[in-house]
Amino acid sequence: MSLAWRVTGTAVALTGLVAVGVYKFVLLAMFWRIEPASTGTWVNIGTVGVAMLGPLLVYLWLTRRLLRPPATFRRARDEAAFVVSGSPAQPGFLAITLMVQAANTLPMERVPGTDRIGLPVDPGLQALMAVPALMVLAAFALLWLPGPELRLTPAGITVRNAFRPHDIRWDDLMSGGPHPGRWTIRLLHRGPDGKTGSSRITVFRLHINAVFLATVLRHYAERPEHRAEIGTQAERDRLETGFRQWKAQPVARRGTAVQPPVIRA
């Protein structure tokens, strides 16, 4: 996820946190005083809906183009790898949801002698504030800690989930794969002990077309003579052109393929 998307997701998430907080501690008491009571109830429902769903809808509008991930790679600066970064859509939505729910779970009580609402003074209730605090920390972690990343190099595939990278050499991939699904791509490969292992790439967390990625992985597994060009502009253009030609065929299957197509040389 780029810095711009991290800042955008943080800004929208904090907006949701503040909006729900203002509703709970400022507006809610005002709605209690609206007459008739039915009007206050409907105003209350509308306000809480806007406060809780508004940030998610705003972020959905901002990320609408990301819901159709591209069939391409980002080139590493040294031109020695193709890189796929994590999509900002999933961590952004999760962070916003956590921030909104953090404000929603803040303990509150009526200030004695008034009709205002404030934070509790009881130590037992104050201890409950640890829950929303943890939710806020989790939201920041989703946005700012390193996310998933995939790198294709002439040597093989590097999959980074959270903090632990996992390397798979092209020569270790088993024939007949990869096996794309709706959310993941499963790779069968030989482990250091010679036994067959299985790894999954969580495609829905990456900013790339799943069928395109599965196609390229199969291509390099079966065509080792093309691996040395991984990371170059010419090779990226060739992959994109081959995939577009396959999609243009009348018999091409769109969406998630049972078996990825073959990119012609």
mmCIF file of C-alpha atoms in Angstrom:
data_model
loop_
_atom_site.group_PDB
_atom_site.id
_atom_site.type_symbol
_atom_site.label_atom_id
_atom_site.label_comp_id
_atom_site.label_asym_id
_atom_site.label_seq_id
_atom_site.Cartn_x
_atom_site.Cartn_y
_atom_site.Cartn_z
ATOM 1 C CA MET A 1 0.000 0.000 0.000
ATOM 2 C CA SER A 2 1.380 3.393 -0.970
ATOM 3 C CA LEU A 3 1.879 6.252 1.487
ATOM 4 C CA ALA A 4 -0.978 8.195 -0.096
ATOM 5 C CA TRP A 5 -3.434 5.367 0.529
ATOM 6 C CA ARG A 6 -2.181 4.879 4.096
ATOM 7 C CA VAL A 7 -2.783 8.566 4.815
ATOM 8 C CA THR A 8 -6.186 8.481 3.086
ATOM 9 C CA GLY A 9 -7.311 5.393 5.000
ATOM 10 C CA THR A 10 -6.101 6.886 8.287
ATOM 11 C CA ALA A 11 -7.927 10.170 7.643
ATOM 12 C CA VAL A 12 -11.221 8.453 6.802
ATOM 13 C CA ALA A 13 -10.904 6.057 9.751
ATOM 14 C CA LEU A 14 -10.234 8.886 12.202
ATOM 15 C CA THR A 15 -13.177 10.780 10.733
ATOM 16 C CA GLY A 16 -15.391 7.797 11.534
ATOM 17 C CA LEU A 17 -13.989 7.642 15.069
ATOM 18 C CA VAL A 18 -14.680 11.334 15.667
ATOM 19 C CA ALA A 19 -18.123 11.222 14.019
ATOM 20 C CA VAL A 20 -19.385 8.392 16.214
ATOM 21 C CA GLY A 21 -17.796 10.001 19.273
ATOM 22 C CA VAL A 22 -19.563 13.312 18.605
ATOM 23 C CA TYR A 23 -22.831 11.450 18.118
ATOM 24 C CA LYS A 24 -22.527 9.570 21.421
ATOM 25 C CA PHE A 25 -21.264 12.353 23.639
ATOM 26 C CA VAL A 26 -22.824 15.469 22.089
ATOM 27 C CA LEU A 27 -25.766 14.791 19.786
ATOM 28 C CA LEU A 28 -27.407 11.856 21.552
ATOM 29 C CA ALA A 29 -28.401 13.925 24.583
ATOM 30 C CA MET A 30 -29.821 16.594 22.272
ATOM 31 C CA PHE A 31 -31.983 14.033 20.494
ATOM 32 C CA TRP A 32 -33.481 12.964 23.824
ATOM 33 C CA ARG A 33 -34.967 16.449 24.180
ATOM 34 C CA ILE A 34 -36.654 16.538 20.751
ATOM 35 C CA GLU A 35 -40.448 16.511 20.833
ATOM 36 C CA PRO A 36 -42.324 14.525 19.815
ATOM 37 C CA ALA A 37 -40.256 11.521 20.859
ATOM 38 C CA SER A 38 -40.851 9.757 17.533
ATOM 39 C CA THR A 39 -39.132 12.596 15.681
ATOM 40 C CA GLY A 40 -36.155 12.385 17.994
ATOM 41 C CA THR A 41 -35.985 8.632 17.421
ATOM 42 C CA TRP A 42 -35.915 8.979 13.645
ATOM 43 C CA VAL A 43 -33.331 11.771 13.792
ATOM 44 C CA ASN A 44 -31.279 9.595 16.104
ATOM 45 C CA ILE A 45 -31.422 6.610 13.739
ATOM 46 C CA GLY A 46 -30.503 8.737 10.731
ATOM 47 C CA THR A 47 -27.577 10.365 12.511
ATOM 48 C CA VAL A 48 -26.074 7.139 13.794
ATOM 49 C CA GLY A 49 -26.448 5.628 10.323
ATOM 50 C CA VAL A 50 -24.541 8.488 8.731
ATOM 51 C CA ALA A 51 -21.856 8.446 11.423
ATOM 52 C CA MET A 52 -21.236 4.699 11.178
ATOM 53 C CA LEU A 53 -21.785 4.019 7.466
ATOM 54 C CA GLY A 54 -20.681 7.357 6.020
ATOM 55 C CA PRO A 55 -16.902 6.743 6.325
ATOM 56 C CA LEU A 56 -17.236 3.295 4.755
ATOM 57 C CA LEU A 57 -19.236 4.702 1.837
ATOM 58 C CA VAL A 58 -16.692 7.493 1.348
ATOM 59 C CA TYR A 59 -13.828 5.015 1.267
ATOM 60 C CA LEU A 60 -15.789 2.760 -1.084
ATOM 61 C CA TRP A 61 -16.153 5.701 -3.463
ATOM 62 C CA LEU A 62 -12.454 6.533 -3.191
ATOM 63 C CA THR A 63 -11.391 2.932 -3.874
ATOM 64 C CA ARG A 64 -14.026 2.112 -6.493
ATOM 65 C CA ARG A 65 -11.404 1.752 -9.211
ATOM 66 C CA LEU A 66 -9.404 -0.667 -7.079
ATOM 67 C CA LEU A 67 -12.253 -3.175 -7.027
ATOM 68 C CA ARG A 68 -11.150 -4.191 -10.542
ATOM 69 C CA PRO A 69 -7.460 -4.967 -10.045
ATOM 70 C CA PRO A 70 -5.214 -4.555 -13.099
ATOM 71 C CA ALA A 71 -3.596 -7.271 -15.188
ATOM 72 C CA THR A 72 -0.069 -5.944 -14.821
ATOM 73 C CA PHE A 73 2.927 -5.784 -12.505
ATOM 74 C CA ARG A 74 4.941 -3.020 -10.926
ATOM 75 C CA ARG A 75 8.604 -3.167 -11.843
ATOM 76 C CA ALA A 76 11.254 -3.135 -9.139
ATOM 77 C CA ARG A 77 13.645 -0.195 -9.282
ATOM 78 C CA ASP A 78 16.568 -2.446 -10.156
ATOM 79 C CA GLU A 79 14.511 -4.051 -12.971
ATOM 80 C CA ALA A 80 15.234 -7.457 -11.452
ATOM 81 C CA ALA A 81 11.708 -8.333 -10.308
ATOM 82 C CA PHE A 82 8.008 -7.872 -10.864
ATOM 83 C CA VAL A 83 6.270 -6.675 -7.703
ATOM 84 C CA VAL A 84 2.652 -6.915 -6.609
ATOM 85 C CA SER A 85 1.707 -4.750 -3.634
ATOM 86 C CA GLY A 86 -1.172 -5.245 -1.278
ATOM 87 C CA SER A 87 -4.510 -3.701 -2.201
ATOM 88 C CA PRO A 88 -5.449 -0.712 -0.005
ATOM 89 C CA ALA A 89 -9.127 -1.676 -0.170
ATOM 90 C CA GLN A 90 -9.228 -4.492 2.398
ATOM 91 C CA PRO A 91 -7.024 -2.982 5.151
ATOM 92 C CA GLY A 92 -8.736 0.367 4.683
ATOM 93 C CA PHE A 93 -12.240 -1.021 5.131
ATOM 94 C CA LEU A 94 -11.162 -3.098 8.136
ATOM 95 C CA ALA A 95 -9.410 -0.139 9.756
ATOM 96 C CA ILE A 96 -12.426 2.128 9.280
ATOM 97 C CA THR A 97 -14.724 -0.535 10.724
ATOM 98 C CA LEU A 98 -12.461 -0.962 13.744
ATOM 99 C CA MET A 99 -12.272 2.794 14.352
ATOM 100 C CA VAL A 100 -16.036 3.216 14.115
ATOM 101 C CA GLN A 101 -16.644 0.286 16.435
ATOM 102 C CA ALA A 102 -14.013 1.578 18.845
ATOM 103 C CA ALA A 103 -15.980 4.800 19.257
ATOM 104 C CA ASN A 104 -19.197 2.814 19.457
ATOM 105 C CA THR A 105 -17.877 0.672 22.332
ATOM 106 C CA LEU A 106 -16.610 3.595 24.413
ATOM 107 C CA PRO A 107 -18.293 3.389 27.825
ATOM 108 C CA MET A 108 -20.451 6.366 28.702
ATOM 109 C CA GLU A 109 -22.794 7.563 31.421
ATOM 110 C CA ARG A 110 -24.999 10.544 32.146
ATOM 111 C CA VAL A 111 -23.223 13.292 34.010
ATOM 112 C CA PRO A 112 -24.890 13.511 37.466
ATOM 113 C CA GLY A 113 -27.278 16.439 37.786
ATOM 114 C CA THR A 114 -27.311 17.183 34.041
ATOM 115 C CA ASP A 115 -28.663 15.746 30.816
ATOM 116 C CA ARG A 116 -25.188 15.548 29.292
ATOM 117 C CA ILE A 117 -23.268 12.371 28.531
ATOM 118 C CA GLY A 118 -19.640 11.866 29.446
ATOM 119 C CA LEU A 119 -17.018 9.248 30.091
ATOM 120 C CA PRO A 120 -17.586 7.128 33.200
ATOM 121 C CA VAL A 121 -15.939 8.013 36.484
ATOM 122 C CA ASP A 122 -16.316 4.525 37.902
ATOM 123 C CA PRO A 123 -12.925 2.705 37.750
ATOM 124 C CA GLY A 124 -14.633 -0.508 36.743
ATOM 125 C CA LEU A 125 -16.220 1.129 33.708
ATOM 126 C CA GLN A 126 -13.050 3.041 32.901
ATOM 127 C CA ALA A 127 -11.235 -0.276 32.556
ATOM 128 C CA LEU A 128 -13.522 -1.080 29.636
ATOM 129 C CA MET A 129 -11.825 1.688 27.657
ATOM 130 C CA ALA A 130 -8.994 -0.765 27.025
ATOM 131 C CA VAL A 131 -11.205 -2.504 24.465
ATOM 132 C CA PRO A 132 -11.679 0.486 22.101
ATOM 133 C CA ALA A 133 -8.039 1.460 22.651
ATOM 134 C CA LEU A 134 -6.946 -1.952 21.376
ATOM 135 C CA MET A 135 -9.279 -1.625 18.402
ATOM 136 C CA VAL A 136 -7.726 1.735 17.496
ATOM 137 C CA LEU A 137 -4.224 0.246 17.724
ATOM 138 C CA ALA A 138 -5.308 -2.649 15.522
ATOM 139 C CA ALA A 139 -6.666 -0.196 12.940
ATOM 140 C CA PHE A 140 -3.376 1.704 12.818
ATOM 141 C CA ALA A 141 -1.487 -1.593 12.530
ATOM 142 C CA LEU A 142 -3.582 -2.630 9.527
ATOM 143 C CA LEU A 143 -2.852 0.643 7.783
ATOM 144 C CA TRP A 144 0.796 1.211 8.620
ATOM 145 C CA LEU A 145 2.484 -2.141 9.182
ATOM 146 C CA PRO A 146 3.909 -3.896 6.094
ATOM 147 C CA GLY A 147 1.169 -5.630 4.190
ATOM 148 C CA PRO A 148 1.267 -8.582 1.789
ATOM 149 C CA GLU A 149 3.587 -8.447 -1.170
ATOM 150 C CA LEU A 150 4.506 -10.747 -4.028
ATOM 151 C CA ARG A 151 7.768 -10.636 -5.959
ATOM 152 C CA LEU A 152 8.631 -12.550 -9.113
ATOM 153 C CA THR A 153 12.358 -12.834 -9.840
ATOM 154 C CA PRO A 154 14.349 -14.951 -12.291
ATOM 155 C CA ALA A 155 14.962 -17.348 -9.392
ATOM 156 C CA GLY A 156 11.391 -17.793 -8.210
ATOM 157 C CA ILE A 157 8.509 -16.384 -6.184
ATOM 158 C CA THR A 158 8.683 -14.565 -2.863
ATOM 159 C CA VAL A 159 5.418 -14.331 -0.942
ATOM 160 C CA ARG A 160 5.313 -12.005 2.059
ATOM 161 C CA ASN A 161 2.389 -12.354 4.415
ATOM 162 C CA ALA A 162 2.661 -10.108 7.465
ATOM 163 C CA PHE A 163 6.372 -10.255 8.398
ATOM 164 C CA ARG A 164 7.522 -13.658 7.170
ATOM 165 C CA PRO A 165 8.571 -14.042 3.517
ATOM 166 C CA HIS A 166 8.294 -17.420 1.829
ATOM 167 C CA ASP A 167 10.440 -18.288 -1.191
ATOM 168 C CA ILE A 168 9.508 -20.811 -3.880
ATOM 169 C CA ARG A 169 11.919 -21.585 -6.702
ATOM 170 C CA TRP A 170 10.508 -21.931 -10.193
ATOM 171 C CA ASP A 171 12.160 -25.324 -10.574
ATOM 172 C CA ASP A 172 10.394 -26.551 -7.421
ATOM 173 C CA LEU A 173 6.899 -25.886 -8.755
ATOM 174 C CA MET A 174 4.959 -29.023 -9.628
ATOM 175 C CA SER A 175 3.423 -29.418 -13.072
ATOM 176 C CA GLY A 176 -0.298 -28.863 -13.597
ATOM 177 C CA GLY A 177 -0.567 -25.682 -11.587
ATOM 178 C CA PRO A 178 -1.131 -23.182 -10.264
ATOM 179 C CA HIS A 179 -4.706 -23.749 -9.138
ATOM 180 C CA PRO A 180 -6.631 -20.450 -8.997
ATOM 181 C CA GLY A 181 -9.699 -20.030 -6.829
ATOM 182 C CA ARG A 182 -11.988 -17.147 -6.056
ATOM 183 C CA TRP A 183 -9.828 -15.807 -3.219
ATOM 184 C CA THR A 184 -6.513 -17.658 -3.397
ATOM 185 C CA ILE A 185 -4.056 -19.339 -5.754
ATOM 186 C CA ARG A 186 -2.689 -22.673 -4.593
ATOM 187 C CA LEU A 187 0.842 -23.654 -5.577
ATOM 188 C CA LEU A 188 2.144 -27.214 -5.340
ATOM 189 C CA HIS A 189 5.908 -27.402 -4.937
ATOM 190 C CA ARG A 190 8.723 -29.581 -3.661
ATOM 191 C CA GLY A 191 10.064 -28.736 -0.240
ATOM 192 C CA PRO A 192 13.683 -28.917 0.990
ATOM 193 C CA ASP A 193 13.096 -32.514 2.044
ATOM 194 C CA GLY A 194 11.825 -33.465 -1.393
ATOM 195 C CA LYS A 195 8.240 -33.876 -0.252
ATOM 196 C CA THR A 196 5.367 -32.126 -1.988
ATOM 197 C CA GLY A 197 4.175 -28.991 -0.225
ATOM 198 C CA SER A 198 1.396 -26.504 -0.811
ATOM 199 C CA SER A 199 1.369 -22.725 -0.530
ATOM 200 C CA ARG A 200 -1.487 -20.293 -0.998
ATOM 201 C CA ILE A 201 -1.325 -16.761 -2.354
ATOM 202 C CA THR A 202 -4.178 -14.638 -0.998
ATOM 203 C CA VAL A 203 -5.005 -12.859 -4.237
ATOM 204 C CA PHE A 204 -7.906 -10.858 -2.805
ATOM 205 C CA ARG A 205 -5.380 -8.991 -0.652
ATOM 206 C CA LEU A 206 -3.176 -8.131 -3.644
ATOM 207 C CA HIS A 207 -3.681 -5.430 -6.245
ATOM 208 C CA ILE A 208 -3.628 -7.666 -9.327
ATOM 209 C CA ASN A 209 -6.003 -9.628 -11.532
ATOM 210 C CA ALA A 210 -6.102 -13.200 -10.185
ATOM 211 C CA VAL A 211 -6.338 -14.925 -13.567
ATOM 212 C CA PHE A 212 -3.471 -12.839 -14.960
ATOM 213 C CA LEU A 213 -1.269 -13.729 -11.989
ATOM 214 C CA ALA A 214 -2.077 -17.434 -12.265
ATOM 215 C CA THR A 215 -1.363 -17.255 -16.001
ATOM 216 C CA VAL A 216 2.052 -15.689 -15.487
ATOM 217 C CA LEU A 217 3.006 -18.147 -12.745
ATOM 218 C CA ARG A 218 2.129 -21.064 -14.975
ATOM 219 C CA HIS A 219 3.998 -19.476 -17.882
ATOM 220 C CA TYR A 220 7.267 -19.106 -16.003
ATOM 221 C CA ALA A 221 6.947 -22.554 -14.451
ATOM 222 C CA GLU A 222 6.690 -24.101 -17.938
ATOM 223 C CA ARG A 223 8.933 -21.705 -19.920
ATOM 224 C CA PRO A 224 12.240 -21.299 -18.052
ATOM 225 C CA GLU A 225 13.834 -19.548 -21.048
ATOM 226 C CA HIS A 226 11.744 -16.440 -20.276
ATOM 227 C CA ARG A 227 12.630 -16.141 -16.603
ATOM 228 C CA ALA A 228 15.793 -14.112 -17.163
ATOM 229 C CA GLU A 229 13.678 -11.247 -18.562
ATOM 230 C CA ILE A 230 11.556 -10.894 -15.442
ATOM 231 C CA GLY A 231 11.542 -7.283 -14.289
ATOM 232 C CA THR A 232 12.150 -5.649 -17.661
ATOM 233 C CA GLN A 233 9.725 -3.355 -19.436
ATOM 234 C CA ALA A 234 9.790 -5.473 -22.593
ATOM 235 C CA GLU A 235 8.815 -8.592 -20.657
ATOM 236 C CA ARG A 236 5.982 -6.835 -18.880
ATOM 237 C CA ASP A 237 4.660 -5.579 -22.204
ATOM 238 C CA ARG A 238 4.837 -9.095 -23.647
ATOM 239 C CA LEU A 239 2.888 -10.566 -20.727
ATOM 240 C CA GLU A 240 0.196 -7.890 -20.914
ATOM 241 C CA THR A 241 -0.164 -8.274 -24.686
ATOM 242 C CA GLY A 242 -0.405 -12.062 -24.453
ATOM 243 C CA PHE A 243 -3.073 -11.872 -21.781
ATOM 244 C CA ARG A 244 -5.104 -9.298 -23.719
ATOM 245 C CA GLN A 245 -4.971 -11.507 -26.808
ATOM 246 C CA TRP A 246 -6.261 -14.467 -24.792
ATOM 247 C CA LYS A 247 -9.140 -12.411 -23.379
ATOM 248 C CA ALA A 248 -10.042 -11.204 -26.866
ATOM 249 C CA GLN A 249 -10.578 -14.742 -28.095
ATOM 250 C CA PRO A 250 -14.294 -15.662 -28.465
ATOM 251 C CA VAL A 251 -13.862 -18.801 -26.360
ATOM 252 C CA ALA A 252 -12.028 -17.064 -23.548
ATOM 253 C CA ARG A 253 -13.426 -17.582 -20.088
ATOM 254 C CA ARG A 254 -13.717 -14.438 -17.991
ATOM 255 C CA GLY A 255 -13.398 -14.222 -14.225
ATOM 256 C CA THR A 256 -11.747 -17.048 -12.311
ATOM 257 C CA ALA A 257 -10.419 -19.709 -14.637
ATOM 258 C CA VAL A 258 -10.320 -23.393 -13.794
ATOM 259 C CA GLN A 259 -6.929 -23.532 -15.485
ATOM 260 C CA PRO A 260 -5.002 -20.366 -16.428
ATOM 261 C CA PRO A 261 -4.328 -19.810 -20.121
ATOM 262 C CA VAL A 262 -0.948 -20.031 -21.757
ATOM 263 C CA ILE A 263 0.898 -16.892 -22.841
ATOM 264 C CA ARG A 264 2.357 -17.480 -26.254
ATOM 265 C CA ALA A 265 5.936 -16.564 -26.939
#
